[in-house]
Amino acid sequence: DGGITQSPKYLFRKEGQNVTLSCEQNLNHDAMYWYRQDPGQGLRLIYYSQIVNDFQKGDIAEGYSVSREKKESFPLTVTSAQKNPTAFYLCASSIGTYYQPQHFGDGTRLSIL
Amino acid sequence: SQQGEEDPQALSIQEGENATMNCSYKTSINNLQWYRQNSGRGLVHLILIRSNEREKHSGRLRVTLDTSKKSSSLLITASRAADTASYFCATDASGNTGKLIFGQGTTLQVKP
């Protein structure tokens, strides 16, 4: 079945540590996105990529980094510069960026130790 | 900042009743989308309505869009316990690069 796989489901970060969240899709979608969701809140866009080897900052990119070396993969690194990383992180993809629904993975919950 | 503001923030109804959720937004849009999120899961796309459309149906779902009032509503008819979830509107603003801006959501509880 086609879909988006996020791993791990739960992740713990120590102070000063970088952690990487995985997002893989087999939908052959060009566009991929990373969102952050805080309790009781909507989604905020961290980074997005419309095509391989290209990505743009979203609304809250500070303290995060991404890469898009393969069409199916869009990993997110939460760096030590992100002072409040505890949140639910969601990855999504879409065929293109215009007039297209987004398909979501089941998220990674990141907590601080 | 959030483009979409949803109302109510929480809604509790009995199974079989209808549920209506509203979304207001600030700027011109290309389209508006509704998503559902079950607790601890990712979002699932429900309906996309374009700015030149006024109403759209999908099964028990009915979405309306009033661009003059910058508002949309999602109606779920004959609700079921399985409809219990959070519902989000997301706008694709005109002139944007296809990025979606999500509202804060309405939490719906359907009691059996």
CSV table of C-alpha atoms in Angstrom, one decimal:
chain,number,residue,atom,x,y,z
A,1,ASP,CA,0.0,0.0,0.0
A,2,GLY,CA,1.2,3.5,-0.8
A,3,GLY,CA,1.7,5.9,2.0
A,4,ILE,CA,4.0,7.9,4.2
A,5,THR,CA,6.1,6.3,6.9
A,6,GLN,CA,7.4,8.4,9.8
A,7,SER,CA,9.9,6.9,12.3
A,8,PRO,CA,10.4,6.6,15.1
A,9,LYS,CA,7.0,7.1,16.6
A,10,TYR,CA,8.5,8.4,19.9
A,11,LEU,CA,11.8,10.1,20.3
A,12,PHE,CA,13.6,11.6,23.3
A,13,ARG,CA,16.3,14.3,23.0
A,14,LYS,CA,18.9,15.2,25.5
A,15,GLU,CA,20.0,18.8,26.0
A,16,GLY,CA,22.5,19.9,23.3
A,17,GLN,CA,21.7,16.9,21.1
A,18,ASN,CA,20.6,16.9,17.5
A,19,VAL,CA,18.0,14.4,16.5
A,20,THR,CA,16.8,13.3,13.0
A,21,LEU,CA,13.2,12.4,12.2
A,22,SER,CA,12.6,10.1,9.2
A,23,CYS,CA,9.9,10.6,6.6
A,24,GLU,CA,9.6,8.2,3.6
A,25,GLN,CA,6.9,8.2,1.0
A,26,ASN,CA,6.1,5.7,-1.8
A,27,LEU,CA,3.4,7.7,-3.4
A,28,ASN,CA,5.7,9.2,-6.1
A,29,HIS,CA,4.8,12.7,-4.8
A,30,ASP,CA,7.0,15.6,-5.8
A,31,ALA,CA,6.2,17.8,-2.8
A,32,MET,CA,6.9,17.1,0.9
A,33,TYR,CA,6.3,19.0,4.1
A,34,TRP,CA,7.2,19.1,7.7
A,35,TYR,CA,4.8,20.5,10.3
A,36,ARG,CA,4.9,21.0,14.0
A,37,GLN,CA,1.8,20.5,16.2
A,38,ASP,CA,1.6,21.7,19.8
A,39,PRO,CA,-1.1,20.4,22.2
A,40,GLY,CA,-4.5,21.8,21.2
A,41,GLN,CA,-3.1,23.7,18.3
A,42,GLY,CA,-3.1,23.6,14.6
A,43,LEU,CA,-0.2,22.7,12.4
A,44,ARG,CA,2.7,25.1,11.7
A,45,LEU,CA,4.9,24.7,8.6
A,46,ILE,CA,8.6,24.1,9.3
A,47,TYR,CA,10.0,23.4,5.9
A,48,TYR,CA,8.7,22.2,2.5
A,49,SER,CA,10.2,20.9,-0.7
A,50,GLN,CA,8.6,21.1,-4.1
A,51,ILE,CA,11.2,19.0,-5.9
A,52,VAL,CA,14.3,17.0,-5.2
A,53,ASN,CA,17.4,19.0,-4.1
A,54,ASP,CA,15.3,22.0,-3.3
A,55,PHE,CA,13.5,23.2,-0.2
A,56,GLN,CA,12.1,26.3,1.4
A,57,LYS,CA,11.7,27.6,4.9
A,58,GLY,CA,8.2,27.6,6.4
A,59,ASP,CA,6.9,29.8,9.2
A,60,ILE,CA,9.0,28.3,12.0
A,61,ALA,CA,12.3,27.0,10.4
A,62,GLU,CA,14.7,28.3,13.1
A,63,GLY,CA,16.4,25.5,14.9
A,64,TYR,CA,15.5,22.9,12.2
A,65,SER,CA,17.2,21.6,9.1
A,66,VAL,CA,16.2,19.4,6.2
A,67,SER,CA,17.5,17.7,3.1
A,68,ARG,CA,15.9,16.3,0.0
A,69,GLU,CA,18.4,14.1,-1.8
A,70,LYS,CA,15.8,11.6,-2.9
A,71,LYS,CA,12.2,12.0,-4.1
A,72,GLU,CA,10.9,9.6,-1.5
A,73,SER,CA,12.8,10.9,1.5
A,74,PHE,CA,12.6,14.2,3.5
A,75,PRO,CA,14.4,13.9,6.9
A,76,LEU,CA,14.1,16.6,9.5
A,77,THR,CA,16.8,17.4,12.0
A,78,VAL,CA,15.9,19.1,15.2
A,79,THR,CA,19.1,20.9,16.2
A,80,SER,CA,20.2,22.0,19.7
A,81,ALA,CA,19.4,25.5,18.6
A,82,GLN,CA,15.7,24.6,18.9
A,83,LYS,CA,15.0,25.5,22.5
A,84,ASN,CA,11.5,24.1,22.8
A,85,PRO,CA,11.4,21.0,20.6
A,86,THR,CA,8.8,19.1,22.5
A,87,ALA,CA,6.0,18.6,20.0
A,88,PHE,CA,4.2,16.3,17.6
A,89,TYR,CA,5.9,16.4,14.2
A,90,LEU,CA,4.0,15.5,11.1
A,91,CYS,CA,5.3,14.8,7.6
A,92,ALA,CA,3.1,15.2,4.5
A,93,SER,CA,3.4,14.9,0.8
A,94,SER,CA,1.3,15.9,-2.2
A,95,ILE,CA,1.4,15.4,-6.0
A,96,GLY,CA,2.2,19.0,-6.5
A,97,THR,CA,1.8,22.2,-4.5
A,98,TYR,CA,-1.3,23.7,-6.2
A,99,TYR,CA,-4.9,22.6,-5.5
A,100,GLN,CA,-3.7,19.3,-4.1
A,101,PRO,CA,-4.6,17.5,-0.9
A,102,GLN,CA,-1.8,16.5,1.4
A,103,HIS,CA,-1.3,13.0,2.6
A,104,PHE,CA,0.1,12.7,6.2
A,105,GLY,CA,2.2,10.2,8.1
A,106,ASP,CA,1.3,9.2,11.6
A,107,GLY,CA,3.8,11.5,13.3
A,108,THR,CA,6.7,11.5,15.6
A,109,ARG,CA,6.3,12.6,19.2
A,110,LEU,CA,9.5,14.3,20.4
A,111,SER,CA,10.2,14.9,24.1
A,112,ILE,CA,13.1,16.4,26.1
A,113,LEU,CA,14.8,14.2,28.6
B,1,SER,CA,0.1,33.5,12.2
B,2,GLN,CA,-2.9,31.3,11.7
B,3,GLN,CA,-5.0,32.1,8.7
B,4,GLY,CA,-8.0,30.0,9.7
B,5,GLU,CA,-10.0,30.5,12.9
B,6,GLU,CA,-12.4,27.7,13.7
B,7,ASP,CA,-15.5,27.8,15.7
B,8,PRO,CA,-16.5,26.2,18.0
B,9,GLN,CA,-13.2,25.0,19.6
B,10,ALA,CA,-15.1,22.0,21.0
B,11,LEU,CA,-18.4,20.3,20.2
B,12,SER,CA,-20.2,17.4,21.9
B,13,ILE,CA,-23.2,15.8,20.3
B,14,GLN,CA,-25.2,12.6,20.4
B,15,GLU,CA,-24.9,9.9,17.8
B,16,GLY,CA,-27.3,10.6,14.9
B,17,GLU,CA,-27.2,14.4,15.3
B,18,ASN,CA,-25.6,16.7,12.8
B,19,ALA,CA,-22.4,18.5,13.6
B,20,THR,CA,-21.5,21.9,12.1
B,21,MET,CA,-18.0,23.5,12.3
B,22,ASN,CA,-17.1,26.9,11.0
B,23,CYS,CA,-13.9,28.3,9.6
B,24,SER,CA,-13.0,32.0,9.0
B,25,TYR,CA,-10.0,33.3,7.2
B,26,LYS,CA,-8.3,36.6,6.5
B,27,THR,CA,-6.9,36.7,2.9
B,28,SER,CA,-8.1,35.7,-0.6
B,29,ILE,CA,-7.6,32.0,-1.2
B,30,ASN,CA,-7.2,29.6,-4.1
B,31,ASN,CA,-8.9,26.8,-2.2
B,32,LEU,CA,-9.9,25.6,1.2
B,33,GLN,CA,-9.4,22.1,2.6
B,34,TRP,CA,-10.9,20.2,5.5
B,35,TYR,CA,-8.9,17.5,7.4
B,36,ARG,CA,-9.7,15.1,10.2
B,37,GLN,CA,-7.3,14.0,12.9
B,38,ASN,CA,-7.9,11.1,15.2
B,39,SER,CA,-6.1,11.3,18.5
B,40,GLY,CA,-2.3,10.7,18.2
B,41,ARG,CA,-2.6,10.2,14.4
B,42,GLY,CA,-1.8,12.1,11.2
B,43,LEU,CA,-4.3,14.2,9.4
B,44,VAL,CA,-6.7,12.7,6.8
B,45,HIS,CA,-7.9,14.8,3.9
B,46,LEU,CA,-11.7,15.1,3.6
B,47,ILE,CA,-12.7,17.7,1.0
B,48,LEU,CA,-11.1,20.4,-1.1
B,49,ILE,CA,-13.3,23.3,-2.3
B,50,ARG,CA,-12.0,25.8,-4.8
B,51,SER,CA,-12.6,29.5,-4.5
B,52,ASN,CA,-15.1,29.5,-7.4
B,53,GLU,CA,-17.2,26.8,-5.8
B,54,ARG,CA,-19.9,27.4,-3.2
B,55,GLU,CA,-20.8,23.9,-2.0
B,56,LYS,CA,-19.4,20.4,-2.2
B,57,HIS,CA,-20.5,17.1,-0.9
B,58,SER,CA,-18.8,13.8,0.0
B,59,GLY,CA,-20.9,11.1,1.6
B,60,ARG,CA,-22.2,12.5,4.9
B,61,LEU,CA,-20.0,15.6,4.6
B,62,ARG,CA,-21.1,18.9,3.2
B,63,VAL,CA,-18.8,21.9,2.8
B,64,THR,CA,-19.8,25.4,1.9
B,65,LEU,CA,-17.6,28.3,1.0
B,66,ASP,CA,-18.6,32.0,1.1
B,67,THR,CA,-15.7,34.0,-0.2
B,68,SER,CA,-17.5,37.3,0.4
B,69,LYS,CA,-17.5,36.6,4.1
B,70,LYS,CA,-14.2,34.7,4.0
B,71,SER,CA,-15.8,31.7,5.7
B,72,SER,CA,-16.5,28.0,5.3
B,73,SER,CA,-18.5,25.4,7.1
B,74,LEU,CA,-18.3,21.7,7.4
B,75,LEU,CA,-21.5,19.8,8.1
B,76,ILE,CA,-21.4,16.1,9.2
B,77,THR,CA,-24.8,14.6,9.0
B,78,ALA,CA,-26.1,11.6,11.0
B,79,SER,CA,-22.9,11.6,13.1
B,80,ARG,CA,-21.4,8.3,14.4
B,81,ALA,CA,-19.1,7.6,17.3
B,82,ALA,CA,-16.4,7.0,14.8
B,83,ASP,CA,-16.6,10.7,13.7
B,84,THR,CA,-15.0,11.6,17.1
B,85,ALA,CA,-11.9,13.5,16.1
B,86,SER,CA,-10.4,17.0,15.6
B,87,TYR,CA,-11.3,18.8,12.4
B,88,PHE,CA,-9.1,21.4,10.7
B,89,CYS,CA,-9.6,23.8,7.9
B,90,ALA,CA,-6.6,24.8,5.8
B,91,THR,CA,-6.3,27.6,3.3
B,92,ASP,CA,-4.2,27.8,0.3
B,93,ALA,CA,-3.8,31.6,0.0
B,94,SER,CA,-3.8,33.3,-3.4
B,95,GLY,CA,-0.4,34.2,-4.6
B,96,ASN,CA,1.1,31.6,-2.3
B,97,THR,CA,3.3,28.7,-3.4
B,98,GLY,CA,0.6,26.2,-2.5
B,99,LYS,CA,1.5,26.2,1.2
B,100,LEU,CA,-1.5,25.4,3.4
B,101,ILE,CA,-2.2,27.4,6.6
B,102,PHE,CA,-4.1,25.5,9.2
B,103,GLY,CA,-6.6,26.6,11.7
B,104,GLN,CA,-6.5,25.5,15.3
B,105,GLY,CA,-9.2,23.0,14.8
B,106,THR,CA,-12.6,21.9,16.3
B,107,THR,CA,-12.6,18.9,18.6
B,108,LEU,CA,-15.8,16.9,18.0
B,109,GLN,CA,-17.0,14.3,20.4
B,110,VAL,CA,-19.9,12.0,19.3
B,111,LYS,CA,-21.5,10.2,22.2
B,112,PRO,CA,-23.0,6.7,21.5
